[in-house]
Amino acid sequence: MSLMEKYLPSHQFSERHQTTIRCKPGELLDIIQNFQPPKDRLGDIAMSVRLLPARLMHWVAPSRVPRPSPFTPANFIPLDRDGDREIVGGLIGKFWRPDFGLLVIGSPSEFLACNPPKTAKLVIGFLAEQVGGATLLTTETRVYCPDRYSLTMFAPYWLAIRPVSGLLRRRMLRTIREIAEHGDGRPGAVGAI
């Protein structure tokens, strides 16, 4: 059983992207595990637009609405790694809300056990498969909505963010390929995924 299946066997939404990289699978997963996205103008613009409602709410009512926190790879809880084959991270929250409605999850077992109503569960995974002298790297995101409310709230959000999310994911794969194949010295940061 894959780690994606272990941590999120059921889902209504998914997105998958692939690239081939001249790197060993284990080395590639090490890069991903320590990956900190470099500054990306498109990513910064997309996140600014995404956080605009939360910023406006804070501006209108600063005493009732906290300043929005930036969303980064550090928000994901590292869930599991299967040697040189697969790595997964997850989130639980109300992603459609201006503040993402993220729950604090302390461990992989808490992630598995946590199934609150009106809240979605997300897993992102990276699968590294040796293909000749290269590695086929597949990234997949899955989202599970446990009830009608979360499904109704998440579906339009997914339709709005999916094109930009897919573009950013493809750009991330390209950056990971550059780091793996050319060792361009970009700094890493532990805890990304």
Short mmCIF file of C-alpha atoms in Angstrom, two decimals:
data_model
loop_
_atom_site.label_atom_id
_atom_site.label_comp_id
_atom_site.label_asym_id
_atom_site.label_seq_id
_atom_site.Cartn_x
_atom_site.Cartn_y
_atom_site.Cartn_z
CA MET A 1 0.00 0.00 0.00
CA SER A 2 1.30 3.45 -0.90
CA LEU A 3 1.65 6.12 1.76
CA MET A 4 -0.96 8.20 -0.09
CA GLU A 5 -3.41 5.31 0.33
CA LYS A 6 -2.44 4.85 3.99
CA TYR A 7 -3.01 8.48 4.97
CA LEU A 8 -5.90 9.37 2.65
CA PRO A 9 -7.53 6.30 1.10
CA SER A 10 -10.67 8.19 0.08
CA HIS A 11 -10.72 11.53 -1.69
CA GLN A 12 -12.90 13.64 -3.97
CA PHE A 13 -10.21 15.93 -5.37
CA SER A 14 -6.76 15.16 -6.71
CA GLU A 15 -4.07 16.64 -8.89
CA ARG A 16 -0.94 14.94 -10.19
CA HIS A 17 2.20 16.18 -11.95
CA GLN A 18 5.34 14.34 -13.11
CA THR A 19 8.85 14.99 -14.31
CA THR A 20 11.91 12.89 -15.02
CA ILE A 21 15.08 13.82 -13.14
CA ARG A 22 18.63 12.54 -13.49
CA CYS A 23 19.08 11.70 -9.83
CA LYS A 24 18.76 8.63 -7.60
CA PRO A 25 15.33 8.28 -5.93
CA GLY A 26 16.65 8.48 -2.35
CA GLU A 27 18.74 11.57 -3.08
CA LEU A 28 15.74 13.18 -4.72
CA LEU A 29 13.49 12.52 -1.72
CA ASP A 30 16.20 13.99 0.54
CA ILE A 31 16.14 17.17 -1.56
CA ILE A 32 12.34 17.31 -1.33
CA GLN A 33 12.33 16.65 2.40
CA ASN A 34 14.61 19.66 2.91
CA PHE A 35 13.15 21.79 0.12
CA GLN A 36 12.47 25.45 0.79
CA PRO A 37 10.99 27.16 -2.25
CA PRO A 38 13.15 29.99 -3.53
CA LYS A 39 11.67 33.44 -3.97
CA ASP A 40 9.16 33.25 -6.81
CA ARG A 41 7.39 36.37 -8.02
CA LEU A 42 4.42 34.40 -9.37
CA GLY A 43 4.09 32.44 -6.12
CA ASP A 44 4.30 35.63 -4.06
CA ILE A 45 1.60 37.28 -6.18
CA ALA A 46 -0.66 34.22 -5.95
CA MET A 47 -0.28 34.08 -2.16
CA SER A 48 -0.89 37.82 -1.82
CA VAL A 49 -4.13 37.48 -3.77
CA ARG A 50 -5.11 34.43 -1.69
CA LEU A 51 -4.46 36.31 1.59
CA LEU A 52 -6.18 39.53 0.49
CA PRO A 53 -9.57 38.72 2.12
CA ALA A 54 -7.86 37.94 5.45
CA ARG A 55 -5.82 41.15 5.25
CA LEU A 56 -8.93 43.21 4.52
CA MET A 57 -10.80 41.59 7.42
CA HIS A 58 -7.87 42.39 9.73
CA TRP A 59 -7.73 45.98 8.44
CA VAL A 60 -11.46 46.47 9.08
CA ALA A 61 -11.52 44.81 12.51
CA PRO A 62 -7.96 44.44 13.86
CA SER A 63 -9.15 43.76 17.41
CA ARG A 64 -11.34 40.82 16.30
CA VAL A 65 -9.43 39.42 13.33
CA PRO A 66 -5.74 38.57 13.76
CA ARG A 67 -3.19 39.51 11.13
CA PRO A 68 -3.03 36.61 8.65
CA SER A 69 -0.03 34.33 8.87
CA PRO A 70 1.76 33.45 5.65
CA PHE A 71 1.13 29.96 4.31
CA THR A 72 4.39 28.06 3.77
CA PRO A 73 5.55 24.46 3.37
CA ALA A 74 6.20 24.52 7.13
CA ASN A 75 2.41 24.41 7.63
CA PHE A 76 2.43 20.79 6.44
CA ILE A 77 2.97 18.06 9.01
CA PRO A 78 5.53 15.52 7.80
CA LEU A 79 3.60 12.25 7.84
CA ASP A 80 5.83 9.47 6.59
CA ARG A 81 8.64 8.34 4.33
CA ASP A 82 8.98 4.96 2.69
CA GLY A 83 12.75 4.68 2.20
CA ASP A 84 13.78 5.82 -1.27
CA ARG A 85 10.29 5.50 -2.75
CA GLU A 86 7.75 7.92 -1.28
CA ILE A 87 7.27 10.81 1.13
CA VAL A 88 4.01 12.43 2.28
CA GLY A 89 2.86 15.44 4.28
CA GLY A 90 -0.58 16.62 5.28
CA LEU A 91 -2.90 19.38 6.42
CA ILE A 92 -6.32 19.48 8.01
CA GLY A 93 -8.34 22.66 7.79
CA LYS A 94 -11.05 24.78 6.28
CA PHE A 95 -8.93 25.84 3.33
CA TRP A 96 -11.71 27.99 1.84
CA ARG A 97 -11.64 30.34 4.84
CA PRO A 98 -9.52 33.50 4.58
CA ASP A 99 -7.23 32.17 7.37
CA PHE A 100 -7.18 28.58 5.99
CA GLY A 101 -8.72 27.29 9.24
CA LEU A 102 -5.74 25.01 9.83
CA LEU A 103 -5.78 22.59 12.75
CA VAL A 104 -2.61 21.94 14.70
CA ILE A 105 -1.75 18.27 14.31
CA GLY A 106 1.13 16.92 16.38
CA SER A 107 1.86 13.54 14.81
CA PRO A 108 1.02 11.18 11.96
CA SER A 109 -1.21 9.13 14.28
CA GLU A 110 -3.14 12.31 15.20
CA PHE A 111 -3.53 13.05 11.50
CA LEU A 112 -5.02 9.61 10.88
CA ALA A 113 -7.37 9.85 13.87
CA CYS A 114 -8.51 13.45 13.25
CA ASN A 115 -11.72 13.59 11.22
CA PRO A 116 -13.66 16.66 12.37
CA PRO A 117 -16.88 17.58 10.55
CA LYS A 118 -16.97 20.58 8.22
CA THR A 119 -13.20 20.31 7.70
CA ALA A 120 -11.14 18.95 4.80
CA LYS A 121 -8.09 16.70 4.93
CA LEU A 122 -5.24 17.12 2.45
CA VAL A 123 -2.24 14.92 1.68
CA ILE A 124 0.60 15.82 -0.66
CA GLY A 125 2.95 13.08 -1.73
CA PHE A 126 6.06 12.58 -3.81
CA LEU A 127 6.72 9.20 -5.41
CA ALA A 128 10.20 8.52 -6.81
CA GLU A 129 10.53 5.59 -9.24
CA GLN A 130 13.79 4.53 -10.87
CA VAL A 131 13.51 4.57 -14.68
CA GLY A 132 16.81 3.58 -16.26
CA GLY A 133 19.42 6.10 -15.14
CA ALA A 134 16.83 8.65 -14.02
CA THR A 135 13.94 8.96 -11.60
CA LEU A 136 10.31 9.57 -12.48
CA LEU A 137 9.08 11.97 -9.80
CA THR A 138 5.32 12.18 -9.33
CA THR A 139 3.69 14.65 -6.98
CA GLU A 140 0.06 14.18 -6.08
CA THR A 141 -2.31 16.18 -3.91
CA ARG A 142 -5.49 14.58 -2.58
CA VAL A 143 -8.28 16.22 -0.64
CA TYR A 144 -11.03 14.47 1.32
CA CYS A 145 -14.18 16.27 2.46
CA PRO A 146 -16.02 14.14 5.06
CA ASP A 147 -19.46 15.74 4.72
CA ARG A 148 -21.73 17.75 2.45
CA TYR A 149 -20.78 21.06 4.09
CA SER A 150 -17.02 20.67 3.56
CA LEU A 151 -17.59 19.36 0.03
CA THR A 152 -19.85 22.32 -0.82
CA MET A 153 -17.35 24.80 0.60
CA PHE A 154 -14.21 23.21 -0.85
CA ALA A 155 -15.41 22.53 -4.42
CA PRO A 156 -15.56 26.18 -5.60
CA TYR A 157 -12.32 26.94 -3.78
CA TRP A 158 -10.64 24.03 -5.62
CA LEU A 159 -11.96 25.25 -8.96
CA ALA A 160 -10.55 28.72 -8.26
CA ILE A 161 -7.10 27.69 -7.01
CA ARG A 162 -6.41 24.57 -9.05
CA PRO A 163 -5.05 26.27 -12.21
CA VAL A 164 -2.62 28.43 -10.23
CA SER A 165 -1.77 25.59 -7.86
CA GLY A 166 -0.97 23.34 -10.82
CA LEU A 167 1.23 25.99 -12.39
CA LEU A 168 3.10 26.52 -9.13
CA ARG A 169 3.49 22.77 -8.66
CA ARG A 170 5.02 22.39 -12.14
CA ARG A 171 7.39 25.28 -11.38
CA MET A 172 8.34 23.59 -8.10
CA LEU A 173 9.14 20.33 -9.93
CA ARG A 174 11.30 22.27 -12.38
CA THR A 175 13.20 23.88 -9.47
CA ILE A 176 13.69 20.51 -7.77
CA ARG A 177 15.01 19.11 -11.06
CA GLU A 178 17.48 22.02 -11.36
CA ILE A 179 18.71 21.49 -7.80
CA ALA A 180 19.05 17.72 -8.28
CA GLU A 181 20.72 17.84 -11.68
CA HIS A 182 22.83 20.96 -11.39
CA GLY A 183 23.36 21.35 -7.64
CA ASP A 184 22.78 25.07 -7.93
CA GLY A 185 23.35 25.60 -4.22
CA ARG A 186 19.92 26.89 -3.26
CA PRO A 187 19.62 26.73 0.52
CA GLY A 188 17.35 24.11 2.04
CA ALA A 189 15.33 24.29 5.22
CA VAL A 190 14.34 21.28 7.28
CA GLY A 191 10.65 20.72 7.91
CA ALA A 192 9.27 21.65 4.52
CA ILE A 193 7.50 18.36 3.76
#
